[in-house]
PDB file of N, CA, C and O in Angstrom:
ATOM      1  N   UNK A   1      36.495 -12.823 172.938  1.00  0.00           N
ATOM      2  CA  UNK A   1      35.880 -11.554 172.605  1.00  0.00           C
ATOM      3  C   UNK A   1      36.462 -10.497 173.544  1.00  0.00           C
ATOM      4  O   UNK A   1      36.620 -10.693 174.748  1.00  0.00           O
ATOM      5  N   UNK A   2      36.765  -9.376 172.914  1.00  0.00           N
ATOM      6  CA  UNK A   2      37.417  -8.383 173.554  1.00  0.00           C
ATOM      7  C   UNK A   2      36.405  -6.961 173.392  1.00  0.00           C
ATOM      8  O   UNK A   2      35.760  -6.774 172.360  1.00  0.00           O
ATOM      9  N   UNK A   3      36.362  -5.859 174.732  1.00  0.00           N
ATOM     10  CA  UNK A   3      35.744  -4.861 174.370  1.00  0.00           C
ATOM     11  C   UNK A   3      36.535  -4.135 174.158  1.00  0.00           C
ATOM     12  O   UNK A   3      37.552  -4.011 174.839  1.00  0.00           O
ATOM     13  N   UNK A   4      36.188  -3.329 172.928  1.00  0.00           N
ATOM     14  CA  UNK A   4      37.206  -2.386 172.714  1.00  0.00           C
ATOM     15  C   UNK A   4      36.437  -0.678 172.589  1.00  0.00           C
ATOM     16  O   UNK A   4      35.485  -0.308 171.902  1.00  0.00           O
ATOM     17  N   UNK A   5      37.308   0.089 173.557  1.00  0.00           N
ATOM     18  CA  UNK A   5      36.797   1.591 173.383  1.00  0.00           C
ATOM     19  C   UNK A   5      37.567   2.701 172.819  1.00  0.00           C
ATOM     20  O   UNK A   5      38.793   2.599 172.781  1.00  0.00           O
ATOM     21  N   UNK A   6      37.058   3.616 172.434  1.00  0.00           N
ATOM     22  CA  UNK A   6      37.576   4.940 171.311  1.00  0.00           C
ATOM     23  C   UNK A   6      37.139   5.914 172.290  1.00  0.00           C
ATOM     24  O   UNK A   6      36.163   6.119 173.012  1.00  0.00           O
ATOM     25  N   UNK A   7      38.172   6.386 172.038  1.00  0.00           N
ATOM     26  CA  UNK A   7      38.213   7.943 172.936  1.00  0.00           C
ATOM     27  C   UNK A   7      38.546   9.239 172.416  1.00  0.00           C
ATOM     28  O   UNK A   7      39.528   9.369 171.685  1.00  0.00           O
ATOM     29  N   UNK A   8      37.896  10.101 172.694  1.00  0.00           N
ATOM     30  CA  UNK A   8      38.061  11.604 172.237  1.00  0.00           C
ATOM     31  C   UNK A   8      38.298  11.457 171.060  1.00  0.00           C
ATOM     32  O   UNK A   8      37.841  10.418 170.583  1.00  0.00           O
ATOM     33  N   UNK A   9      39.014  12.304 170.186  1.00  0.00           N
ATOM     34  CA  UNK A   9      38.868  12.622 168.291  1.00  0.00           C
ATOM     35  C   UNK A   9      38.799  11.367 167.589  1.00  0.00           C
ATOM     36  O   UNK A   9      38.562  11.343 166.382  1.00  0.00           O
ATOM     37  N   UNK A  10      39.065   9.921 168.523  1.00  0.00           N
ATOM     38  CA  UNK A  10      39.109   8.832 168.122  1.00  0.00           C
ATOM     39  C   UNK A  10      37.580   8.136 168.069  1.00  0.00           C
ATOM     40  O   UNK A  10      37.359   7.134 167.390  1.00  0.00           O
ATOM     41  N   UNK A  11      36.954   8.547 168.564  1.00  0.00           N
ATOM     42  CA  UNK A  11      35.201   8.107 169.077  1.00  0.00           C
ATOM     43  C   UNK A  11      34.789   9.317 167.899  1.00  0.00           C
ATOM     44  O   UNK A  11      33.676   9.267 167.377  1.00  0.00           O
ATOM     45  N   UNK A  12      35.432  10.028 167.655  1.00  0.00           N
ATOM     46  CA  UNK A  12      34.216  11.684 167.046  1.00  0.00           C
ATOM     47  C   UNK A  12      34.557  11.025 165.724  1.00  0.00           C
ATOM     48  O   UNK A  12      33.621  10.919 164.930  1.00  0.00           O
ATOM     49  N   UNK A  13      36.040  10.449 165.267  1.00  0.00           N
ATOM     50  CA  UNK A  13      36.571  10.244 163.592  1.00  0.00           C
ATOM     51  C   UNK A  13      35.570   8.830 163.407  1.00  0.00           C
ATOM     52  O   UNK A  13      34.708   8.825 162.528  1.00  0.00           O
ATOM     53  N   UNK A  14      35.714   7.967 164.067  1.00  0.00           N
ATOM     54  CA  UNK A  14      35.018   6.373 163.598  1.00  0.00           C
ATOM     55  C   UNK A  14      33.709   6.336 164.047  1.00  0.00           C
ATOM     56  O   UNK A  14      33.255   5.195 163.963  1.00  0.00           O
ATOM     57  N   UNK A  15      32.584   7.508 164.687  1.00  0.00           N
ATOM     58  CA  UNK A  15      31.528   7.229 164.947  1.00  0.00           C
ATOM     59  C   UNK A  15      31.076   6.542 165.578  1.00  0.00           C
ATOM     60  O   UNK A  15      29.921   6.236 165.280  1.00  0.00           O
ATOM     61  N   UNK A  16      31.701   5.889 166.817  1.00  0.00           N
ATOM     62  CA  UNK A  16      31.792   4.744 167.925  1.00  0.00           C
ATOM     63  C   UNK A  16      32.443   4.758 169.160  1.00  0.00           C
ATOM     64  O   UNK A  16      33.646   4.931 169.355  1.00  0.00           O
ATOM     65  N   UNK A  17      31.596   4.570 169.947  1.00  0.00           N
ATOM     66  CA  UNK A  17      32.187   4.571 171.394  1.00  0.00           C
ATOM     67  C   UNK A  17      33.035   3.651 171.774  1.00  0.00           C
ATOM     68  O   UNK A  17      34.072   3.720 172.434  1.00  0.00           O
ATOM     69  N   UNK A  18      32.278   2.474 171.110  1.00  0.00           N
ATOM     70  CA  UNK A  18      33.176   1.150 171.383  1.00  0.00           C
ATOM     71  C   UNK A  18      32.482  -0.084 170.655  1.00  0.00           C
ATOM     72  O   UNK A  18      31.565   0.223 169.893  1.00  0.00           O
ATOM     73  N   UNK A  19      32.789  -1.442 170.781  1.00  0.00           N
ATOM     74  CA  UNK A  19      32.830  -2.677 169.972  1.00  0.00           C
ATOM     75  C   UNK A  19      33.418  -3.996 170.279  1.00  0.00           C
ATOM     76  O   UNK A  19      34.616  -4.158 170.516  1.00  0.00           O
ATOM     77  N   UNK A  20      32.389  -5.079 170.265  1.00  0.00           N
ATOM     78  CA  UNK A  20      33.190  -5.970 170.954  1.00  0.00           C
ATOM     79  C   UNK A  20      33.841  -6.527 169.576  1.00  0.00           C
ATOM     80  O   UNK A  20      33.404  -6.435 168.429  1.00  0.00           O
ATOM     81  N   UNK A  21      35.058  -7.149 170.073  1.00  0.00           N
ATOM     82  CA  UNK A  21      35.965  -7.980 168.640  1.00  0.00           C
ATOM     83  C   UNK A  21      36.094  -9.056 168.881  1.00  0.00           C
ATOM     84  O   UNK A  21      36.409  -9.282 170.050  1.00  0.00           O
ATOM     85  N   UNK A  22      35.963 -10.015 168.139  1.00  0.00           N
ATOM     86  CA  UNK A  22      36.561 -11.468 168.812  1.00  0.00           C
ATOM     87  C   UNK A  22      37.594 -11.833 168.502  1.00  0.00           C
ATOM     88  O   UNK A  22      38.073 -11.455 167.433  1.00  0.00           O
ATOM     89  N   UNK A  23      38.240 -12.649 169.301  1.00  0.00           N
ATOM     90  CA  UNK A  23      39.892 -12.903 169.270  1.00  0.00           C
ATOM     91  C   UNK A  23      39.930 -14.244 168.736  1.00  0.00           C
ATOM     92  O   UNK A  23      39.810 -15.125 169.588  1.00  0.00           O
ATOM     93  N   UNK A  24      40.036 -14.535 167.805  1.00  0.00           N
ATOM     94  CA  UNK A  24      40.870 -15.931 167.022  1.00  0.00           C
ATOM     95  C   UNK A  24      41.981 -17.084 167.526  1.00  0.00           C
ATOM     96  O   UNK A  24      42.114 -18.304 167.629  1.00  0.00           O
ATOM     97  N   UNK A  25      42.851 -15.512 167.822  1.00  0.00           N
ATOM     98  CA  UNK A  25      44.424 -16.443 168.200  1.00  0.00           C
ATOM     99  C   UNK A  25      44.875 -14.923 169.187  1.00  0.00           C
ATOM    100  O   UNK A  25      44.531 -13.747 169.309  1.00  0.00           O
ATOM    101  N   UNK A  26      45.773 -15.816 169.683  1.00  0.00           N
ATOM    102  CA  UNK A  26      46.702 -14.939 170.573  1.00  0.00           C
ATOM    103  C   UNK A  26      47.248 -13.507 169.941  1.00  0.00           C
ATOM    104  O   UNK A  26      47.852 -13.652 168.878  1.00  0.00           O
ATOM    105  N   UNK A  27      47.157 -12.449 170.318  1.00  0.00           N
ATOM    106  CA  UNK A  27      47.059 -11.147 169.759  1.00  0.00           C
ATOM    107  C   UNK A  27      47.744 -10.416 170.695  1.00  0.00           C
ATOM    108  O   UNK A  27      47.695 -10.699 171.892  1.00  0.00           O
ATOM    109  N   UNK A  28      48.573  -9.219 170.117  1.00  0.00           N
ATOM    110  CA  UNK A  28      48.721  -8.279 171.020  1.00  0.00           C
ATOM    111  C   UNK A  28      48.141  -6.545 170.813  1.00  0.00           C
ATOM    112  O   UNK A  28      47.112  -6.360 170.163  1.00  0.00           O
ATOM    113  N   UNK A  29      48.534  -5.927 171.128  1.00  0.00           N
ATOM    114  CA  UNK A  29      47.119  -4.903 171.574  1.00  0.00           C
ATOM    115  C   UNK A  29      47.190  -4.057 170.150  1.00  0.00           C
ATOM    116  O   UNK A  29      46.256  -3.594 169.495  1.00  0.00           O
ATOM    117  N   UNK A  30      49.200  -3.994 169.787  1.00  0.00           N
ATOM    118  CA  UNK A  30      49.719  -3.906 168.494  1.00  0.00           C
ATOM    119  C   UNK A  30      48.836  -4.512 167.018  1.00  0.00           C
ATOM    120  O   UNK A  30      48.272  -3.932 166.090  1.00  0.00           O
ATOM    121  N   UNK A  31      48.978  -5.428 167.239  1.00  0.00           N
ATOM    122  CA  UNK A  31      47.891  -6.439 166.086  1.00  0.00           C
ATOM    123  C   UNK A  31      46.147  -6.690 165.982  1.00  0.00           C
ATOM    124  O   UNK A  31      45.513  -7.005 164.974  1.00  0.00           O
ATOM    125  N   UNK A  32      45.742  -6.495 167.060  1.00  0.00           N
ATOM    126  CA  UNK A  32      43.980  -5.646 167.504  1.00  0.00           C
ATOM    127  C   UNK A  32      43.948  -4.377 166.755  1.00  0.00           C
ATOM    128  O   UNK A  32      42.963  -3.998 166.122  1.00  0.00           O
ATOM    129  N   UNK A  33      45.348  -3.568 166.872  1.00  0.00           N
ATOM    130  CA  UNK A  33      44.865  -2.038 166.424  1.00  0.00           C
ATOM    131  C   UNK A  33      45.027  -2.539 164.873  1.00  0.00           C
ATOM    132  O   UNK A  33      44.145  -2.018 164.190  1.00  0.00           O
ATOM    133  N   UNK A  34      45.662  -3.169 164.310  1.00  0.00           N
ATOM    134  CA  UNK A  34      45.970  -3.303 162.821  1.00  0.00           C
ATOM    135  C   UNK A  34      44.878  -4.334 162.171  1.00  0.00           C
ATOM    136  O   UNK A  34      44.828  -4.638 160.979  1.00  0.00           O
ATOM    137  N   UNK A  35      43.959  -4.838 163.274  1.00  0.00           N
ATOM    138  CA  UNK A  35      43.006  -5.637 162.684  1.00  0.00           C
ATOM    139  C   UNK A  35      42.027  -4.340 162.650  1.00  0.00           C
ATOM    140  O   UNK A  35      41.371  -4.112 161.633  1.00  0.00           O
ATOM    141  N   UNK A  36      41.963  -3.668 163.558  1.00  0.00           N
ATOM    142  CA  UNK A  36      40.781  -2.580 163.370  1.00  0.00           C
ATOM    143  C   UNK A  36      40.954  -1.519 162.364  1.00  0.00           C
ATOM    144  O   UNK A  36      40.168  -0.616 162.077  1.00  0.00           O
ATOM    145  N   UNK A  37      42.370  -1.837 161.769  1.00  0.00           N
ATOM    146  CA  UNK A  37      42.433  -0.811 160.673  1.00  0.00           C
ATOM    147  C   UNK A  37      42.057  -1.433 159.556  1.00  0.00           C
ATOM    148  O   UNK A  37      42.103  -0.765 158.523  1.00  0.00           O
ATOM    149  N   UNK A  38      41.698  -2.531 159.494  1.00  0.00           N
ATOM    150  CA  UNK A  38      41.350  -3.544 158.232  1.00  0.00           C
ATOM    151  C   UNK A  38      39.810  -3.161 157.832  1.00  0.00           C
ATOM    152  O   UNK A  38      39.369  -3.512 156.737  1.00  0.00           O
ATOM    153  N   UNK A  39      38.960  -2.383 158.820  1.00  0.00           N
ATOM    154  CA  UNK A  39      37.464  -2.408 158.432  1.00  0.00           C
ATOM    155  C   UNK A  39      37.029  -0.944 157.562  1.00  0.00           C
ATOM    156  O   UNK A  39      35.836  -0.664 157.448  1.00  0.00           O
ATOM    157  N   UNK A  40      38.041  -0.098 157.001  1.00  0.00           N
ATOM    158  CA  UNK A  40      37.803   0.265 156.143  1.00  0.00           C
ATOM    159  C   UNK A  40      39.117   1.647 156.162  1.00  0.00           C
ATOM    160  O   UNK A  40      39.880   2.153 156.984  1.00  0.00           O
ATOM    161  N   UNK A  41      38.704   1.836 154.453  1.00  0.00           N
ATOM    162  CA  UNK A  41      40.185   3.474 154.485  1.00  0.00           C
ATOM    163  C   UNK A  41      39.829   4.821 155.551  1.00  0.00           C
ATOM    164  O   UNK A  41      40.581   5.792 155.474  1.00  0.00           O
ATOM    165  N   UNK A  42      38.478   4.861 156.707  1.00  0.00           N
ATOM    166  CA  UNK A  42      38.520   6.118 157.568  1.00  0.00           C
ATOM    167  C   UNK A  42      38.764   5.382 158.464  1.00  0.00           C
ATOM    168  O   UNK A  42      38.960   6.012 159.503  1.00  0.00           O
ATOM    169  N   UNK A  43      38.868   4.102 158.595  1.00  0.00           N
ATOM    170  CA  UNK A  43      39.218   3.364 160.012  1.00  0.00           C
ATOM    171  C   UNK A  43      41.026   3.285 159.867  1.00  0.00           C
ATOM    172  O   UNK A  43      41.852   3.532 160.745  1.00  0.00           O
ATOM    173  N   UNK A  44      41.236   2.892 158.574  1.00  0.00           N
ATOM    174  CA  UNK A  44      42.679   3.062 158.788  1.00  0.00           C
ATOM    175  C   UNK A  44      43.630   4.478 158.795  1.00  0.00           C
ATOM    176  O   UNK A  44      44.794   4.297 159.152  1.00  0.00           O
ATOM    177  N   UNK A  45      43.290   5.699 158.479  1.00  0.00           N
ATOM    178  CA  UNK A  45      43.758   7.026 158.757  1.00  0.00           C
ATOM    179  C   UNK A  45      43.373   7.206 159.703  1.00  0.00           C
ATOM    180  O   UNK A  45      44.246   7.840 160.294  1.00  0.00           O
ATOM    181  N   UNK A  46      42.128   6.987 160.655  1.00  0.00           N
ATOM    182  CA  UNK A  46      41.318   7.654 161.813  1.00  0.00           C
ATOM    183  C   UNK A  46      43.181   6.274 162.868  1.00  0.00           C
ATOM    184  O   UNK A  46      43.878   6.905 163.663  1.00  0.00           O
ATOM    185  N   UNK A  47      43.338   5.630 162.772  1.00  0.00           N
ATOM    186  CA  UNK A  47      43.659   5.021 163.669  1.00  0.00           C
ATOM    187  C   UNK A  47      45.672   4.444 163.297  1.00  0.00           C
ATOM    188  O   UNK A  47      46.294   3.502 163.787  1.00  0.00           O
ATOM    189  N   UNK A  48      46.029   5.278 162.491  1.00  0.00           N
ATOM    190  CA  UNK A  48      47.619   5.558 161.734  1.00  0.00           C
ATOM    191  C   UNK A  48      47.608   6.730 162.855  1.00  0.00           C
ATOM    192  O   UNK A  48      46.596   7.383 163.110  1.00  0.00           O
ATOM    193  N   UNK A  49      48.849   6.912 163.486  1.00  0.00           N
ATOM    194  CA  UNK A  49      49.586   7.729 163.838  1.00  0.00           C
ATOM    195  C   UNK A  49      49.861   7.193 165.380  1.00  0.00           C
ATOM    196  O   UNK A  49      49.731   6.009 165.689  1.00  0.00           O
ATOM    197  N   UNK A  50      50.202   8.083 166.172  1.00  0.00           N
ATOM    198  CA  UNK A  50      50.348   7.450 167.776  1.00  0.00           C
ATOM    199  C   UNK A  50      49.330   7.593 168.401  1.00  0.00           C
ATOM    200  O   UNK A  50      48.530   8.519 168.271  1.00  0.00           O
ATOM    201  N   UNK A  51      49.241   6.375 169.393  1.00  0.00           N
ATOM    202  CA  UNK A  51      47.392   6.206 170.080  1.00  0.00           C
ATOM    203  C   UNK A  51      48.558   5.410 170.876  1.00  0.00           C
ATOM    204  O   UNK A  51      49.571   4.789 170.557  1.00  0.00           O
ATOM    205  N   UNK A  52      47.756   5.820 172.322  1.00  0.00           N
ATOM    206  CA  UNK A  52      48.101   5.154 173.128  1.00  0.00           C
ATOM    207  C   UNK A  52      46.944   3.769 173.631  1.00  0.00           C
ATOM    208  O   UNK A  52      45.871   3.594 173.054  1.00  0.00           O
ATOM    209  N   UNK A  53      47.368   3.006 174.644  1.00  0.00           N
ATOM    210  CA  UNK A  53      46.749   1.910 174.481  1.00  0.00           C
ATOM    211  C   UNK A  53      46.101   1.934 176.263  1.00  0.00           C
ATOM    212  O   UNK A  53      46.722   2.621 177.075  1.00  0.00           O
ATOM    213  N   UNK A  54      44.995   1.234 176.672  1.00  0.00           N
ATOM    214  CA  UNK A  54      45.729   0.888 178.006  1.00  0.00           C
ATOM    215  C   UNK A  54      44.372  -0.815 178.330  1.00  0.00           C
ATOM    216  O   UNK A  54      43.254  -0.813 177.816  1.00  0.00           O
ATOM    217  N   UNK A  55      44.723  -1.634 178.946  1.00  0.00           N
ATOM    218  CA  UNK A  55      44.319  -3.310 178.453  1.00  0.00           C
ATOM    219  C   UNK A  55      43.612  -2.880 180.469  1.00  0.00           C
ATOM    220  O   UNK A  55      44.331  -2.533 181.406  1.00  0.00           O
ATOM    221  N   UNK A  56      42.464  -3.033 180.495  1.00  0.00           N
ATOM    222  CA  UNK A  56      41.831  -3.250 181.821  1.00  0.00           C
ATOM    223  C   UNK A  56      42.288  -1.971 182.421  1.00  0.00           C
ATOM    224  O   UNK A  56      42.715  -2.040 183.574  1.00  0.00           O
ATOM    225  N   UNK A  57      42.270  -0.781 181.813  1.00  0.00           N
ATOM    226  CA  UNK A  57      42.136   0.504 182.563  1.00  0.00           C
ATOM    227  C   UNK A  57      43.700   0.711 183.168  1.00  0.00           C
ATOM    228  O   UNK A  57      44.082   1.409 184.107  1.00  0.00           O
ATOM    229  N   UNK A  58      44.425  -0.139 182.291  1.00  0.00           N
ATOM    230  CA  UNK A  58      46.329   0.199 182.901  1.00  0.00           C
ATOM    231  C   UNK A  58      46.530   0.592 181.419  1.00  0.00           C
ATOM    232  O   UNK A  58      46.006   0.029 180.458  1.00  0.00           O
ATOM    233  N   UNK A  59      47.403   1.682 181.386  1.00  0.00           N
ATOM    234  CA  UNK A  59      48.136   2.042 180.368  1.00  0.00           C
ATOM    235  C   UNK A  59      49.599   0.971 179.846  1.00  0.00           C
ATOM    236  O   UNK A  59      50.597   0.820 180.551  1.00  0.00           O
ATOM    237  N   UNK A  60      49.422   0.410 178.643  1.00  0.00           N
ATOM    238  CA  UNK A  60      50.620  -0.335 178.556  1.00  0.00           C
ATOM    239  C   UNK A  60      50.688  -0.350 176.889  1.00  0.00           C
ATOM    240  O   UNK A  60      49.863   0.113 176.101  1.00  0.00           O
ATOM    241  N   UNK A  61      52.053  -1.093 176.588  1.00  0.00           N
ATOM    242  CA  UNK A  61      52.573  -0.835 175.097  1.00  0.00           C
ATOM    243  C   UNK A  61      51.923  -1.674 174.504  1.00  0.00           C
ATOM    244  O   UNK A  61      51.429  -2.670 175.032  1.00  0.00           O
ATOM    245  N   UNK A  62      51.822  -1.264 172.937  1.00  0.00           N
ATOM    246  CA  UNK A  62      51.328  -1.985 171.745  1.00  0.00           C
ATOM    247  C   UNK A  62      51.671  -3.531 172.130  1.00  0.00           C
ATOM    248  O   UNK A  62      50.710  -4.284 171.969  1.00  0.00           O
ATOM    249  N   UNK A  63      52.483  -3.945 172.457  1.00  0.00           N
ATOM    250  CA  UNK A  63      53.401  -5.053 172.327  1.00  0.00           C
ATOM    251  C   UNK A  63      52.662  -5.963 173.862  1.00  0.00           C
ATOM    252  O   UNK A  63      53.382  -6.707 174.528  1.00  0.00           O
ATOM    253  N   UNK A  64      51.698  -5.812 174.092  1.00  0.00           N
ATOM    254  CA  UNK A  64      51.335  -6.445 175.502  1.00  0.00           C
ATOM    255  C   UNK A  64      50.044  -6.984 174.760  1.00  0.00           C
ATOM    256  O   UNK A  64      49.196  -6.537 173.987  1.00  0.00           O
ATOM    257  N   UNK A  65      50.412  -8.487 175.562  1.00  0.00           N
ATOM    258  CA  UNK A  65      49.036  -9.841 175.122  1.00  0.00           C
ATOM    259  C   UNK A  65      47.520  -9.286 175.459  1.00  0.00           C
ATOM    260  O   UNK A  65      47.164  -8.976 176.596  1.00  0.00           O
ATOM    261  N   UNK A  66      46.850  -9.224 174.519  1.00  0.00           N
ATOM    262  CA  UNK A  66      45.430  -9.158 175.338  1.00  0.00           C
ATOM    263  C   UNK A  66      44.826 -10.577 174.961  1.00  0.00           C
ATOM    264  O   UNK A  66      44.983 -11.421 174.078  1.00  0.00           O
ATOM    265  N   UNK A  67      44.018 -10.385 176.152  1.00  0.00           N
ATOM    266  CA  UNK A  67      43.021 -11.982 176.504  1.00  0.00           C
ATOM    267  C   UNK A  67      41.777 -11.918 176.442  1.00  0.00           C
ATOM    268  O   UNK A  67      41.171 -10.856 176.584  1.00  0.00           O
ATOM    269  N   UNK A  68      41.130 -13.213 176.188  1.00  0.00           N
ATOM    270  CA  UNK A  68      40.140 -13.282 176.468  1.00  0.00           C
ATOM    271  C   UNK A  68      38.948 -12.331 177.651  1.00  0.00           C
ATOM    272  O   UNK A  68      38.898 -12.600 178.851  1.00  0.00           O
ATOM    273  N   UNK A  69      38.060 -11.205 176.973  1.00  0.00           N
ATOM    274  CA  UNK A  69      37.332 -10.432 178.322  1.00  0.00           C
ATOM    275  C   UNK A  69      37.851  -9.531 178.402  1.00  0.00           C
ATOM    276  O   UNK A  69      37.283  -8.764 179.179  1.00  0.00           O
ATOM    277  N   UNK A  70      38.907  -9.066 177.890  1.00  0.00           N
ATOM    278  CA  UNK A  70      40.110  -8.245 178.251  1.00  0.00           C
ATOM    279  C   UNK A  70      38.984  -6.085 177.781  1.00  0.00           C
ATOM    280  O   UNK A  70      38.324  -5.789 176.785  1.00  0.00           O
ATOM    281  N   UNK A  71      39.185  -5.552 178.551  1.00  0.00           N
ATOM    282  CA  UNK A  71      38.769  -3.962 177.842  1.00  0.00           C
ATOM    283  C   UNK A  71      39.932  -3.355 177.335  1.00  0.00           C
ATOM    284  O   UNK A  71      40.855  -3.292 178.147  1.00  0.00           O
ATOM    285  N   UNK A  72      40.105  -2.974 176.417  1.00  0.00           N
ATOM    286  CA  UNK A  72      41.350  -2.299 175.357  1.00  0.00           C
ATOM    287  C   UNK A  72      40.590  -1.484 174.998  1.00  0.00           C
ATOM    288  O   UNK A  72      39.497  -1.554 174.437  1.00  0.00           O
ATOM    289  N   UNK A  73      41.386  -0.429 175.444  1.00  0.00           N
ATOM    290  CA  UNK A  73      41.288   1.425 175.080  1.00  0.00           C
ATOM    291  C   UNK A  73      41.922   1.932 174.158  1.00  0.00           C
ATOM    292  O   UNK A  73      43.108   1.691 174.381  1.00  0.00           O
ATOM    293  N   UNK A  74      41.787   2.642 173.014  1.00  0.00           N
ATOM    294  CA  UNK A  74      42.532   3.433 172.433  1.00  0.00           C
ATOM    295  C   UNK A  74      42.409   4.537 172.276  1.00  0.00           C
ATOM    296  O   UNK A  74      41.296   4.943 171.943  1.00  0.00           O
ATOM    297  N   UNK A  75      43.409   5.393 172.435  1.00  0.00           N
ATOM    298  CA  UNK A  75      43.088   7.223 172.768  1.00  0.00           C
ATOM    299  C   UNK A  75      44.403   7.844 171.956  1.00  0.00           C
ATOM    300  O   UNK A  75      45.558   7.418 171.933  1.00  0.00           O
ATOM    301  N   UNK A  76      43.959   8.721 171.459  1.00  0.00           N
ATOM    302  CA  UNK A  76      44.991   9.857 171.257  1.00  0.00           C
ATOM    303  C   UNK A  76      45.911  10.144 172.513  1.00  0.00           C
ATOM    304  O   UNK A  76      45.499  10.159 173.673  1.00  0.00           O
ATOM    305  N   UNK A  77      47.293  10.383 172.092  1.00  0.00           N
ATOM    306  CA  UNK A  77      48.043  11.516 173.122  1.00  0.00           C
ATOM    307  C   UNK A  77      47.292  12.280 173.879  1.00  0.00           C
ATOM    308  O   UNK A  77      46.144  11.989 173.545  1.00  0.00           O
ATOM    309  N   UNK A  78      47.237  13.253 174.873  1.00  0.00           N
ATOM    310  CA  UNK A  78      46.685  14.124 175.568  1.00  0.00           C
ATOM    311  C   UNK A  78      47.595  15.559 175.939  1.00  0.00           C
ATOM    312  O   UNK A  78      48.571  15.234 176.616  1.00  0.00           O
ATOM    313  N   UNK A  79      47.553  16.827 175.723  1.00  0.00           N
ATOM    314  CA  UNK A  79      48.258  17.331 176.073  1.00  0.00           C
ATOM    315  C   UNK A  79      47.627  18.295 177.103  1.00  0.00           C
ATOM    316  O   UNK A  79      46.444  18.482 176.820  1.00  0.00           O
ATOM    317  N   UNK A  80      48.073  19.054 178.345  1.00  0.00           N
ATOM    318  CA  UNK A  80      47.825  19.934 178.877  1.00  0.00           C
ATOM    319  C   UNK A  80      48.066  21.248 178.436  1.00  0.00           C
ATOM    320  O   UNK A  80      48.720  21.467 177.416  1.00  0.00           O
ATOM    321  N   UNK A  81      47.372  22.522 179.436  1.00  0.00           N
ATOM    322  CA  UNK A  81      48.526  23.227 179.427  1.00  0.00           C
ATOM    323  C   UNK A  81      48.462  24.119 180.870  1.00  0.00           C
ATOM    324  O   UNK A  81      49.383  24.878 181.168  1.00  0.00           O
TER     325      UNK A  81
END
C-alpha cells in the first residue's frame, strides 16, 4: 500500500488530497500515475500532461520503483516570477 498525494490544481481537479493505493506487483511511479488514470475520464485529463513526481518527499522521474509504504506526490510544474 502506497500513500499517494495531489497537489495544487491537481487536489482542486480530482477533489482529493490524497489516497492510499495498493501495490500488486512491482511498479514504477510512471505506472501508479497510469493506474490512477484508470479510475475515471476527469481522473484521466485531470492527470495527462506533465506532473512532476517526488517518492518520500525527493523529487525523482516517472521511471523510479516505488515500494511498499512508500509517499508518492504528484504536482503540477510550478512557475515563479
Amino acid at each position: 500500500m502506497v500513500n499517494v498525494l495531489f497537489f495544487a490544481s491537481l487536489r482542486e481537479t480530482l477533489g482529493v488530497a490524497q489516497l492510499s493505493h495498493p501495490l500488486d506487483t512491482r511498479v514504477t511511479a510512471g505506472e501508479l500515475l497510469e493506474q490512477l488514470k484508470g479510475q475515471d475520464a476527469e481522473w484521466q485529463k485531470a492527470l495527462d500532461g506533465q506532473l512532476l513526481c517526488s517518492i518520500n518527499q525527493d523529487i525523482v522521474p516517472l521511471d523510479t520503483i516505488v515500494s511498499d509504504g512508500d509517499e508518492v506526490a504528484f504536482f503540477p510544474p510550478v512557475t515563479g516570477g
